[in-house]
Amino acid sequence: MHKLPKPHHPLVTHIFTADPSAHVFEGKIFIYPSHDLDHDGTDNDNGDQYAMEDYHVLSMDGFESPVIDHGQVLHLKDIPWASKQLWAPDAAFKAGTYFLYFPARDHDGIFRIGVATSTSPAGPFLPQPSYIKESFSIDPAVLVDDDNRAYIYFGGLWGGQLEKWQTSTFEPEAVGPAAEAPAIGPRVALLSADMLSFQTAPLEISIVDANGSPILAGDENRRYFEGPWVHKYNGWYYLSYSTGTTHKLVYAISRNPLGPYTFKGTILPPVIGWTTHHSIVQFKDKWYLFYHDSSLSEGVNHKRCVKYTELSYNEDGTIRMIYPD
Ligand code: FUB
């Protein structure tokens, strides 16, 4: 049991946490974060410092209740196909089962996405023996739509290897497009009815500006980098993500879960630390942003802490920008 959550304060301080995917399950708020290792290794652009080995689940009855750490719910040693780096996960619920989607490097060093199941939102989770066929890269985020179709969004540049999949096969030496070419988009696939495989091949999402022109690779204030999240508000799909090198959380909207998405603006300016990663969830009649920064370690990029704050919309459906404390 941990103290009452306060906006813009670390949810827990006994472990380092990041990449929070928040959901309301069984009337409570469940948070599925990465569990950052407390080590003193150096950083590189490949993200080797993010050497996570397990997942914990956090929950709160509400924002006036203490945070519960449900302990270790899945460990690397129990995932037959994975070799290292359990990065940003997400969870979903369908037909009595809870699903935990997570990226990890396989035994060839290639990032893939796996899935584990549980009868409880608090885990423990039992992994499938193999990664999801045709999956690649990182940062899965699952939207179960109102018609019960489930979409999985994923992909991340640099350490997340997305630029190495531009031809649909893994090209280890591939680099990103030229600055004046369209940026690489996140991927989306429809999940099968049992939520354990892709029903459709991953499709690249197009993110365009107000004139319908693709956001370009050199437009680092707006182009997709990693950490996709899709939520629905007033019939619109909101795709939010990190811009990576410019350290912002931004968003784009569409009438179709597969896009194209039209860029709208910034949700959160840069926080302390290199990465920024989030989720957006409705609890009762309010909306919340869960995010992380590196304040708990005074700026160490791989020792992060999960936080939350309220999120609100303008009359026209645009999201009001949030200023981190
Ligand atoms: O936590 C490891 C990686 O850092 C995540 O997968 C990215 O989104 C970034 O937050």
PDB file of C-alpha atoms in Angstrom, residues 20 26 48 76 88 111 114 126 136 155 158-159 165 178 191 218 235 248 265 271 274 279 284 295 303:
ATOM      1  CA  PRO A  20       1.989   3.904 -17.876  1.00  0.00           C
ATOM      2  CA  GLU A  26     -13.763  -3.739 -12.376  1.00  0.00           C
ATOM      3  CA  ASP A  48      20.322  -0.495 -24.049  1.00  0.00           C
ATOM      4  CA  LEU A  76      11.492 -12.404 -18.495  1.00  0.00           C
ATOM      5  CA  ALA A  88       6.220  -0.470 -22.577  1.00  0.00           C
ATOM      6  CA  PHE A 111      11.913  -6.577 -31.011  1.00  0.00           C
ATOM      7  CA  GLY A 114       4.042 -10.929 -27.031  1.00  0.00           C
ATOM      8  CA  LEU A 126       0.811 -16.389 -18.239  1.00  0.00           C
ATOM      9  CA  PHE A 136       7.663  -6.325 -34.719  1.00  0.00           C
ATOM     10  CA  GLY A 155       5.994   0.954 -33.353  1.00  0.00           C
ATOM     11  CA  TRP A 158      15.730   4.034 -33.117  1.00  0.00           C
ATOM     12  CA  GLY A 159      16.025   1.380 -30.365  1.00  0.00           C
ATOM     13  CA  TRP A 165      10.747  -2.599 -41.226  1.00  0.00           C
ATOM     14  CA  ALA A 178      15.137  11.721 -45.793  1.00  0.00           C
ATOM     15  CA  LEU A 191      -6.621  -8.509 -33.402  1.00  0.00           C
ATOM     16  CA  GLY A 218      12.238  16.211 -40.782  1.00  0.00           C
ATOM     17  CA  GLY A 235     -17.000   9.643 -31.976  1.00  0.00           C
ATOM     18  CA  LYS A 248       6.588  16.197 -26.702  1.00  0.00           C
ATOM     19  CA  GLY A 265      -1.400  19.820 -31.416  1.00  0.00           C
ATOM     20  CA  VAL A 271       9.327  16.640 -19.071  1.00  0.00           C
ATOM     21  CA  TRP A 274      14.673  12.042 -22.501  1.00  0.00           C
ATOM     22  CA  SER A 279      -1.974   6.999 -21.752  1.00  0.00           C
ATOM     23  CA  LYS A 284     -16.230   8.436 -13.952  1.00  0.00           C
ATOM     24  CA  SER A 295      12.203  13.515 -11.459  1.00  0.00           C
ATOM     25  CA  LYS A 303      15.070   5.674 -13.735  1.00  0.00           C
TER      26      LYS A 303
END
